[in-house]
Each structure stands twice: as structure tokens, then as C-alpha cells.
């Protein structure tokens, strides 16, 4: 089970397990995580958890929400991400057993035993660069511009749109809100940058 560790000036204030689909954060007493500080809005942010992971959402707060020092409206959280809310820092942590569960399950399938998935940049300033997909969930893109998530499960890789002004493309077609299974040699178009998915 994932959890949030709340710290202020480096000191741990509270730990909260993410045990339901929505955890609210704010100054009001009715929130799941109450942070009583003037820099925090009454209902500041929420963490929504689905089968695709846990997302932090800013709920129109006065001072905004940041993840790893970047302002966000919606962001797919990964292990050890640090959420800044007012003067407080909230560290998102995933139980180690939960982290490796996907990998353990995947090793049971022949594809996962031999398959190494990579993303290779095909154009632009970073042409030729490769990213090996070793994590259960890998996010690619720029917050508030365009972000996608590639999820590894049971030896398969799926692509999902997370946030951004425009939908990315897969093999020239605009993505929908649903998850899309990736196949060898698929081309992902992220803000004009073409990336090829390969499974060796």
C-alpha cells in the first residue's frame, strides 16, 4: 500500500496510508490530510488512486501544488516523488512488495523473460537517445505541456495520456483517454518529437 509522509522543516509530522480512491489535502478539518497553515488552502489538493496509479490533483488552490519543484495541475505520482503544498513537503512512497509485484508477475510470462522494452528518440535535439523501460510506470513529457505514462504489466506495455493541452499521437492517430497496448515499432508523437517503442 502506498503512503504519504508529511514533513515540515525536515521533521515528520504525520504518515497517511492511501487506503481509498481519493485522499483530500487541505487546511479544513474535514480533509484526510489536514495541514493547518496559512499557505495551504481549505481544500488544496487531492490524490486519486485508480488501476493506472495515484494522481495528485490541484483543486484550484491559491498557492498551487508542485511535484519535484515543478508546478502541476494533475500528475501521475511515482515512488519518492515530493509534493510541495505551502511550506510542507509530502513524500509519496510505494511499499517495496507492491513495487516488485508487477515485475514478479511479469517474469511468469515468456515475453517478460526475454523482452527489454525501450523508447528511442527519432528526431529533434535528442535524436538517437534511448530510454529503457525498467519501472512499472514510466512518465515522459513536460508537466502542463504534454505527459504520457507507459505501464508495464504481465509482460505487456500500455500507453496512457496523463495531462496536457493536446493529445499525443500513436502511429499518427490521436490518443483517446483509454489505455493503448504498445507493439514493437510503434511510433509515439509527443509535441512533435517522434519516439519509437521497441521490444527486444
Coordinates of N, CA and C in Angstrom, one line a residue:
X1 N 0.8 -1.2 0.0 CA 0.0 0.0 0.0 C 0.9 1.2 0.0
X2 N 0.5 2.2 -0.8 CA 1.3 3.5 -0.9 C 0.9 4.3 0.3
X3 N 1.8 5.3 0.7 CA 1.6 6.2 1.8 C 2.2 7.5 1.5
X4 N 1.7 8.5 2.3 CA 2.2 9.9 2.2 C 2.9 10.2 3.5
X5 N 4.1 10.7 3.5 CA 4.9 11.2 4.7 C 4.9 12.7 4.6
X6 N 4.3 13.3 5.6 CA 4.2 14.8 5.6 C 5.3 15.3 6.5
X7 N 6.1 16.2 6.0 CA 7.2 16.8 6.7 C 7.2 18.4 6.7
X8 N 7.7 19.0 7.8 CA 7.8 20.4 7.8 C 9.1 20.8 8.4
X9 N 9.9 21.5 7.7 CA 11.3 21.8 8.1 C 12.1 20.6 8.4
X10 N 11.8 19.5 7.6 CA 12.6 18.3 7.7 C 12.1 17.4 8.8
X11 N 11.1 17.8 9.6 CA 10.6 16.9 10.6 C 9.3 16.2 10.2
X12 N 9.2 14.9 10.4 CA 8.0 14.2 10.0 C 6.8 14.6 10.9
X13 N 5.7 15.1 10.3 CA 4.5 15.5 11.0 C 3.5 14.4 11.1
X14 N 3.3 13.6 10.0 CA 2.3 12.5 10.0 C 2.6 11.6 8.8
X15 N 2.1 10.4 8.9 CA 2.1 9.4 7.8 C 0.7 8.9 7.6
X16 N 0.3 8.9 6.3 CA -1.0 8.6 6.0 C -1.0 7.5 4.9
X17 N -1.6 6.4 5.1 CA -1.7 5.3 4.1 C -2.8 5.7 3.1
X18 N -2.5 5.4 1.8 CA -3.5 5.6 0.8 C -4.4 4.4 0.7
X19 N -5.5 4.4 1.4 CA -6.4 3.2 1.5 C -7.7 3.4 0.8
X20 N -7.9 4.5 0.2 CA -9.2 4.7 -0.6 C -8.9 5.5 -1.9
X21 N -9.9 5.6 -2.7 CA -9.7 6.1 -4.1 C -9.4 7.6 -4.1
X22 N -9.8 8.3 -3.1 CA -9.5 9.8 -3.0 C -9.1 10.2 -1.6
X23 N -7.9 10.8 -1.5 CA -7.4 11.4 -0.3 C -7.4 12.9 -0.5
X24 N -8.0 13.7 0.3 CA -8.0 15.1 0.2 C -7.0 15.7 1.2
X25 N -6.5 16.9 0.7 CA -5.4 17.6 1.5 C -5.8 19.0 1.6
X26 N -5.7 19.6 2.8 CA -6.1 21.0 2.9 C -6.1 21.4 4.4
X27 N -6.5 22.7 4.6 CA -6.4 23.3 5.9 C -7.7 23.0 6.7
X28 N -8.8 22.7 6.1 CA -10.0 22.4 6.8 C -10.0 21.1 7.5
X29 N -10.7 21.0 8.6 CA -10.6 19.7 9.5 C -11.2 18.5 8.8
X30 N -12.0 18.7 7.8 CA -12.7 17.6 7.1 C -11.8 16.8 6.1
X31 N -10.6 17.3 5.8 CA -9.7 16.7 4.9 C -9.1 15.4 5.5
X32 N -8.6 14.5 4.6 CA -8.0 13.3 5.1 C -6.6 13.6 5.6
X33 N -5.9 14.6 5.0 CA -4.6 15.1 5.5 C -4.8 16.6 5.8
X34 N -4.9 16.9 7.1 CA -5.1 18.3 7.5 C -3.7 19.0 7.7
X35 N -3.5 20.1 7.0 CA -2.3 20.9 7.2 C -2.7 22.3 7.6
X36 N -2.6 22.6 8.8 CA -3.1 23.8 9.4 C -2.0 24.9 9.2
X37 N -2.0 25.5 8.1 CA -1.0 26.6 7.8 C -1.6 27.6 6.8
X38 N -1.3 28.8 6.9 CA -2.0 29.9 6.1 C -1.6 29.7 4.6
X39 N -0.5 29.1 4.3 CA -0.1 28.9 2.9 C -0.9 27.8 2.2
X40 N -1.7 27.1 3.0 CA -2.5 25.9 2.5 C -3.9 26.3 2.4
X41 N -4.5 26.0 1.2 CA -6.0 26.3 1.0 C -6.9 25.4 1.8
X42 N -8.1 25.8 2.0 CA -9.1 24.9 2.7 C -9.2 23.5 2.1
X43 N -9.4 23.5 0.8 CA -9.3 22.2 0.1 C -8.2 22.4 -1.0
X44 N -7.0 22.0 -0.7 CA -5.9 22.4 -1.6 C -5.7 21.4 -2.7
X45 N -5.6 20.1 -2.4 CA -5.3 19.1 -3.4 C -5.9 17.8 -3.1
X46 N -5.9 16.9 -4.0 CA -6.4 15.5 -3.7 C -5.5 14.5 -4.4
X47 N -5.4 13.3 -3.9 CA -4.7 12.2 -4.5 C -5.8 11.2 -4.9
X48 N -6.0 11.0 -6.2 CA -6.9 10.0 -6.7 C -6.1 8.7 -7.1
X49 N -6.6 7.6 -6.7 CA -5.9 6.3 -7.0 C -6.9 5.5 -7.8
X50 N -6.3 5.0 -9.0 CA -7.1 4.1 -9.9 C -6.2 2.9 -10.2
X51 N -6.7 2.1 -11.1 CA -5.8 1.0 -11.6 C -4.6 1.4 -12.3
X52 N -4.6 2.7 -12.8 CA -3.5 3.2 -13.5 C -2.5 3.9 -12.6
X53 N -2.7 4.0 -11.3 CA -1.8 4.6 -10.4 C -2.4 5.7 -9.6
X54 N -1.6 6.4 -8.8 CA -2.1 7.5 -8.0 C -1.7 8.9 -8.6
X55 N -2.7 9.8 -8.7 CA -2.5 11.1 -9.3 C -2.8 12.1 -8.3
X56 N -1.9 13.2 -8.3 CA -2.1 14.3 -7.4 C -2.8 15.4 -8.3
X57 N -3.9 16.0 -7.8 CA -4.6 17.0 -8.5 C -4.7 18.3 -7.6
X58 N -4.4 19.4 -8.2 CA -4.6 20.7 -7.5 C -6.0 21.1 -7.6
X59 N -6.7 21.4 -6.5 CA -8.1 21.7 -6.5 C -8.3 23.2 -6.6
X60 N -7.6 23.9 -7.4 CA -7.8 25.4 -7.6 C -7.2 26.1 -6.4
X61 N -6.1 25.7 -5.8 CA -5.6 26.3 -4.6 C -5.0 27.7 -4.9
X62 N -4.9 28.5 -3.8 CA -4.3 29.8 -4.0 C -2.9 29.8 -4.4
X63 N -2.1 29.0 -3.7 CA -0.6 29.0 -3.9 C -0.1 27.9 -4.8
X64 N -1.0 27.0 -5.3 CA -0.6 26.0 -6.2 C 0.0 24.8 -5.5
X65 N 0.2 23.7 -6.4 CA 0.8 22.5 -5.9 C 2.0 22.2 -6.8
X66 N 3.1 21.7 -6.2 CA 4.3 21.3 -7.0 C 4.7 19.9 -6.7
X67 N 5.2 19.3 -7.8 CA 5.8 17.9 -7.6 C 7.2 18.0 -8.1
X68 N 8.2 17.6 -7.2 CA 9.6 17.7 -7.5 C 10.0 19.1 -8.1
X69 N 9.4 20.1 -7.4 CA 9.7 21.6 -7.7 C 9.1 22.1 -9.0
X70 N 8.2 21.3 -9.6 CA 7.5 21.7 -10.8 C 6.0 21.9 -10.6
X71 N 5.4 23.1 -10.9 CA 4.0 23.3 -10.7 C 3.2 22.3 -11.5
X72 N 2.1 21.7 -10.9 CA 1.3 20.8 -11.6 C -0.2 21.0 -11.3
X73 N -1.0 20.6 -12.3 CA -2.5 20.6 -12.1 C -2.9 19.1 -11.8
X74 N -2.3 18.2 -12.6 CA -2.5 16.8 -12.4 C -1.2 16.1 -12.8
X75 N -0.8 15.1 -11.9 CA 0.4 14.5 -12.1 C 0.4 13.0 -11.6
X76 N 0.9 12.1 -12.4 CA 1.0 10.7 -12.0 C 2.1 10.5 -11.1
X77 N 1.9 10.1 -9.9 CA 2.9 10.0 -8.8 C 3.7 8.7 -9.0
X78 N 5.0 8.9 -8.8 CA 5.9 7.7 -8.7 C 6.6 7.7 -7.4
X79 N 7.2 6.5 -7.1 CA 7.8 6.3 -5.8 C 8.8 7.4 -5.5
X80 N 8.8 8.0 -4.3 CA 9.7 9.0 -3.8 C 9.5 10.4 -4.4
X81 N 8.4 10.6 -5.1 CA 8.0 12.0 -5.6 C 7.8 12.8 -4.4
X82 N 8.2 14.1 -4.4 CA 7.9 15.0 -3.3 C 6.9 16.1 -3.8
X83 N 5.8 16.2 -3.1 CA 4.8 17.1 -3.3 C 5.0 18.3 -2.4
X84 N 5.0 19.5 -3.0 CA 5.1 20.8 -2.2 C 3.7 21.4 -2.0
X85 N 3.2 21.5 -0.8 CA 2.0 22.2 -0.6 C 2.2 23.2 0.5
X86 N 2.2 24.5 0.1 CA 2.6 25.5 1.1 C 4.0 25.3 1.6
X87 N 4.2 25.4 2.8 CA 5.6 25.2 3.4 C 5.8 23.7 3.7
X88 N 4.9 22.9 3.4 CA 5.0 21.4 3.8 C 5.5 20.6 2.6
X89 N 6.1 19.5 2.9 CA 6.6 18.6 1.8 C 5.9 17.2 2.1
X90 N 5.3 16.6 1.1 CA 4.6 15.3 1.2 C 5.3 14.3 0.3
X91 N 6.0 13.3 0.9 CA 6.7 12.3 0.1 C 5.8 11.1 -0.2
X92 N 5.7 10.8 -1.5 CA 4.9 9.6 -1.9 C 5.7 8.4 -1.9
X93 N 5.3 7.4 -1.2 CA 6.1 6.2 -1.2 C 5.3 4.9 -1.4
X94 N 5.8 4.0 -2.2 CA 5.1 2.8 -2.5 C 5.8 1.6 -1.8
X95 N 5.0 0.8 -1.2 CA 5.5 -0.4 -0.5 C 6.4 -1.2 -1.4
X96 N 7.6 -1.6 -0.9 CA 8.5 -2.3 -1.8 C 7.9 -3.6 -2.4
X97 N 7.1 -4.3 -1.6 CA 6.5 -5.5 -2.2 C 5.5 -5.2 -3.3
X98 N 4.9 -4.0 -3.2 CA 3.9 -3.6 -4.2 C 4.7 -3.2 -5.5
X99 N 5.9 -2.5 -5.3 CA 6.7 -2.1 -6.4 C 7.2 -3.3 -7.2
X100 N 7.6 -4.4 -6.6 CA 8.1 -5.5 -7.3 C 7.1 -6.5 -7.7
X101 N 5.8 -6.4 -7.2 CA 4.8 -7.3 -7.6 C 4.5 -7.4 -9.1
X102 N 4.5 -6.3 -9.7 CA 4.3 -6.3 -11.2 C 5.4 -7.0 -11.9
X103 N 6.7 -6.8 -11.4 CA 7.8 -7.4 -12.0 C 7.8 -8.9 -11.8
X104 N 7.4 -9.3 -10.6 CA 7.3 -10.7 -10.2 C 6.3 -11.5 -11.1
X105 N 5.2 -10.8 -11.3 CA 4.1 -11.4 -12.1 C 4.6 -11.5 -13.5
X106 N 5.2 -10.4 -14.0 CA 5.7 -10.4 -15.4 C 6.7 -11.5 -15.7
X107 N 7.5 -11.9 -14.8 CA 8.5 -12.9 -15.1 C 7.9 -14.3 -15.4
X108 N 6.6 -14.4 -15.1 CA 6.0 -15.7 -15.4 C 5.6 -15.8 -16.8
X109 N 5.7 -14.7 -17.6 CA 5.3 -14.8 -19.0 C 6.6 -14.8 -19.8
X110 N 6.6 -15.6 -20.9 CA 7.8 -15.7 -21.8 C 8.2 -14.4 -22.3
X111 N 7.3 -13.5 -22.7 CA 7.7 -12.2 -23.2 C 8.5 -11.4 -22.2
X112 N 8.2 -11.5 -21.0 CA 8.9 -10.7 -20.0 C 10.3 -11.3 -19.7
X113 N 10.4 -12.6 -19.8 CA 11.7 -13.2 -19.5 C 12.8 -12.7 -20.5
X114 N 12.4 -12.5 -21.8 CA 13.4 -12.1 -22.8 C 13.2 -10.7 -23.2
X115 N 12.1 -10.1 -23.0 CA 11.8 -8.8 -23.5 C 12.4 -7.6 -22.8
X116 N 13.1 -6.8 -23.5 CA 13.6 -5.5 -23.0 C 13.0 -4.4 -23.8
X117 N 12.1 -3.6 -23.1 CA 11.4 -2.5 -23.8 C 12.2 -1.2 -23.8
X118 N 12.3 -0.5 -24.9 CA 13.0 0.8 -25.0 C 12.2 1.8 -25.8
X119 N 12.4 3.0 -25.5 CA 11.9 4.1 -26.3 C 13.1 4.9 -26.9
X120 N 13.1 5.0 -28.2 CA 14.2 5.7 -28.9 C 13.7 7.0 -29.6
X121 N 14.4 8.1 -29.3 CA 14.0 9.4 -30.0 C 14.5 9.4 -31.4
X122 N 13.5 9.7 -32.3 CA 13.8 9.6 -33.8 C 14.1 10.9 -34.4
X123 N 13.8 12.0 -33.7 CA 14.1 13.3 -34.4 C 14.4 14.4 -33.3
X124 N 14.7 15.6 -33.7 CA 14.9 16.7 -32.8 C 16.3 16.7 -32.1
X125 N 16.4 17.5 -31.1 CA 17.8 17.7 -30.5 C 18.3 16.4 -29.8
X126 N 17.4 15.6 -29.3 CA 17.8 14.4 -28.6 C 17.8 13.1 -29.5
X127 N 17.8 13.3 -30.8 CA 17.8 12.1 -31.7 C 18.8 11.1 -31.3
X128 N 18.3 9.8 -31.3 CA 19.2 8.7 -31.1 C 19.3 8.3 -29.6
X129 N 18.8 9.1 -28.7 CA 18.8 8.8 -27.3 C 17.7 7.7 -27.0
X130 N 18.1 6.8 -26.1 CA 17.2 5.7 -25.7 C 16.9 5.7 -24.2
X131 N 15.7 5.2 -23.9 CA 15.3 5.1 -22.5 C 14.8 3.7 -22.4
X132 N 15.4 2.9 -21.5 CA 15.0 1.6 -21.2 C 13.9 1.6 -20.1
X133 N 12.8 0.9 -20.4 CA 11.6 1.0 -19.6 C 11.7 -0.1 -18.5
X134 N 12.3 0.2 -17.4 CA 12.5 -0.8 -16.3 C 11.5 -0.6 -15.2
X135 N 10.9 0.5 -15.1 CA 9.9 0.8 -14.0 C 8.5 0.2 -14.3
X136 N 7.7 -0.1 -13.3 CA 6.3 -0.5 -13.5 C 5.6 0.6 -14.2
X137 N 5.9 1.9 -13.9 CA 5.3 3.0 -14.6 C 6.3 4.0 -14.9
X138 N 6.4 4.5 -16.2 CA 7.4 5.5 -16.6 C 6.6 6.6 -17.2
X139 N 6.8 7.9 -16.7 CA 6.2 9.0 -17.3 C 7.2 9.8 -18.2
X140 N 6.7 10.3 -19.3 CA 7.5 11.0 -20.3 C 6.8 12.3 -20.7
X141 N 7.5 13.4 -20.7 CA 6.9 14.6 -21.2 C 7.2 15.8 -20.2
X142 N 6.5 16.9 -20.4 CA 6.7 18.1 -19.6 C 5.4 18.4 -19.0
X143 N 5.4 18.6 -17.6 CA 4.2 18.9 -16.9 C 3.5 20.2 -17.5
X144 N 2.2 20.1 -17.6 CA 1.3 21.2 -18.1 C 1.4 21.3 -19.6
X145 N 2.4 20.7 -20.3 CA 2.5 20.7 -21.7 C 1.9 19.5 -22.3
X146 N 2.6 18.3 -22.0 CA 2.1 17.0 -22.5 C 2.8 15.9 -21.8
X147 N 2.1 15.0 -21.1 CA 2.7 14.0 -20.4 C 2.0 12.7 -20.7
X148 N 2.8 11.6 -20.9 CA 2.2 10.3 -21.1 C 2.8 9.3 -20.1
X149 N 2.1 8.2 -19.8 CA 2.6 7.2 -18.9 C 2.6 5.9 -19.6
X150 N 3.8 5.1 -19.5 CA 3.9 3.8 -20.1 C 3.9 2.8 -18.9
X151 N 2.9 1.9 -18.9 CA 2.8 1.0 -17.7 C 3.2 -0.4 -18.2
X152 N 4.0 -1.1 -17.4 CA 4.4 -2.5 -17.7 C 3.6 -3.4 -16.7
X153 N 2.9 -4.4 -17.3 CA 2.1 -5.3 -16.5 C 2.0 -6.6 -17.3
X154 N 2.3 -7.7 -16.6 CA 2.2 -9.0 -17.2 C 2.9 -9.1 -18.5
X155 N 4.1 -8.5 -18.6 CA 4.9 -8.6 -19.8 C 4.4 -7.7 -21.0
X156 N 3.3 -7.0 -20.8 CA 2.8 -6.1 -21.8 C 3.0 -4.6 -21.4
X157 N 3.0 -3.7 -22.4 CA 3.2 -2.3 -22.1 C 2.0 -1.6 -22.7
X158 N 1.5 -0.7 -21.8 CA 0.4 0.1 -22.3 C 0.7 1.6 -22.2
X159 N 0.1 2.4 -23.1 CA 0.4 3.8 -23.1 C -0.9 4.6 -22.7
X160 N -0.8 5.6 -21.9 CA -1.9 6.4 -21.5 C -1.6 7.8 -21.4
X161 N -2.5 8.7 -21.9 CA -2.4 10.1 -21.8 C -2.6 10.6 -20.3
X162 N -1.7 11.4 -19.8 CA -1.9 11.8 -18.4 C -2.3 13.3 -18.3
X163 N -1.6 14.2 -19.0 CA -2.0 15.6 -18.9 C -1.5 16.4 -20.1
X164 N -2.0 17.5 -20.4 CA -1.5 18.4 -21.4 C -2.6 19.1 -22.2
X165 N -2.2 20.0 -23.0 CA -3.2 20.8 -23.8 C -3.7 20.1 -25.0
X166 N -2.8 19.2 -25.6 CA -3.1 18.4 -26.7 C -2.9 16.9 -26.5
X167 N -3.7 16.1 -27.1 CA -3.5 14.7 -27.1 C -2.3 14.3 -27.9
X168 N -1.4 13.4 -27.4 CA -0.3 12.9 -28.2 C -0.9 11.9 -29.3
X169 N 0.0 11.5 -30.2 CA -0.4 10.6 -31.2 C 0.4 9.2 -31.1
X170 N -0.3 8.2 -31.5 CA 0.3 6.9 -31.6 C 0.1 6.4 -33.1
X171 N 1.2 6.2 -33.8 CA 1.2 5.8 -35.2 C 0.3 6.7 -36.0
X172 N 0.5 8.1 -35.7 CA -0.3 9.1 -36.5 C -1.7 9.3 -36.1
X173 N -2.2 8.5 -35.1 CA -3.6 8.7 -34.7 C -3.6 9.3 -33.3
X174 N -4.5 10.3 -33.1 CA -4.7 10.9 -31.7 C -5.1 9.9 -30.7
X175 N -4.5 9.9 -29.5 CA -4.9 9.0 -28.4 C -6.2 9.4 -27.9
X176 N -6.9 8.5 -27.3 CA -8.1 8.8 -26.5 C -7.7 8.7 -25.0
X177 N -8.7 8.8 -24.2 CA -8.4 8.7 -22.7 C -8.2 7.3 -22.3
X178 N -8.4 6.3 -23.1 CA -8.2 4.9 -22.7 C -6.8 4.5 -22.8
X179 N -6.4 3.4 -22.2 CA -5.0 2.9 -22.4 C -4.9 2.2 -23.7
X180 N -3.7 2.2 -24.3 CA -3.4 1.6 -25.6 C -2.3 0.7 -25.4
X181 N -2.4 -0.6 -25.9 CA -1.3 -1.5 -25.9 C -0.3 -1.2 -26.9
X182 N 1.0 -1.2 -26.4 CA 2.1 -0.8 -27.3 C 2.6 -2.1 -28.0
X183 N 2.9 -2.0 -29.3 CA 3.5 -3.1 -30.0 C 4.9 -2.7 -30.6
X184 N 5.7 -3.6 -30.9 CA 7.1 -3.4 -31.3 C 7.0 -2.4 -32.6
X185 N 7.8 -1.4 -32.6 CA 8.0 -0.4 -33.7 C 6.9 0.6 -33.7
X186 N 6.0 0.7 -32.7 CA 5.0 1.7 -32.6 C 5.7 3.1 -32.5
X187 N 5.2 4.1 -33.1 CA 5.7 5.5 -33.1 C 4.8 6.4 -32.2
X188 N 5.4 6.9 -31.2 CA 4.7 7.9 -30.3 C 5.1 9.3 -30.7
X189 N 4.1 10.2 -30.9 CA 4.4 11.6 -31.2 C 4.0 12.4 -30.0
X190 N 5.0 13.0 -29.4 CA 4.8 13.8 -28.2 C 5.3 15.2 -28.5
X191 N 4.4 16.1 -28.7 CA 4.7 17.5 -29.0 C 5.7 17.6 -30.2
X192 N 5.5 16.7 -31.2 CA 6.3 16.8 -32.4 C 7.6 15.9 -32.3
X193 N 7.9 15.4 -31.2 CA 9.0 14.5 -31.0 C 8.6 13.1 -31.2
X194 N 9.2 12.4 -32.2 CA 8.8 11.1 -32.5 C 9.7 10.1 -31.7
X195 N 9.1 9.2 -31.1 CA 9.8 8.1 -30.3 C 9.3 6.8 -30.7
X196 N 10.2 5.9 -30.9 CA 9.8 4.5 -31.4 C 9.9 3.6 -30.2
X197 N 8.9 2.8 -30.0 CA 8.8 1.8 -29.0 C 9.4 0.5 -29.5
X198 N 10.3 -0.2 -28.8 CA 10.8 -1.4 -29.3 C 10.8 -2.4 -28.2
X199 N 10.6 -3.7 -28.5 CA 10.6 -4.8 -27.5 C 11.4 -5.9 -28.1
X200 N 12.6 -6.0 -27.5 CA 13.6 -7.0 -28.0 C 13.5 -8.3 -27.2

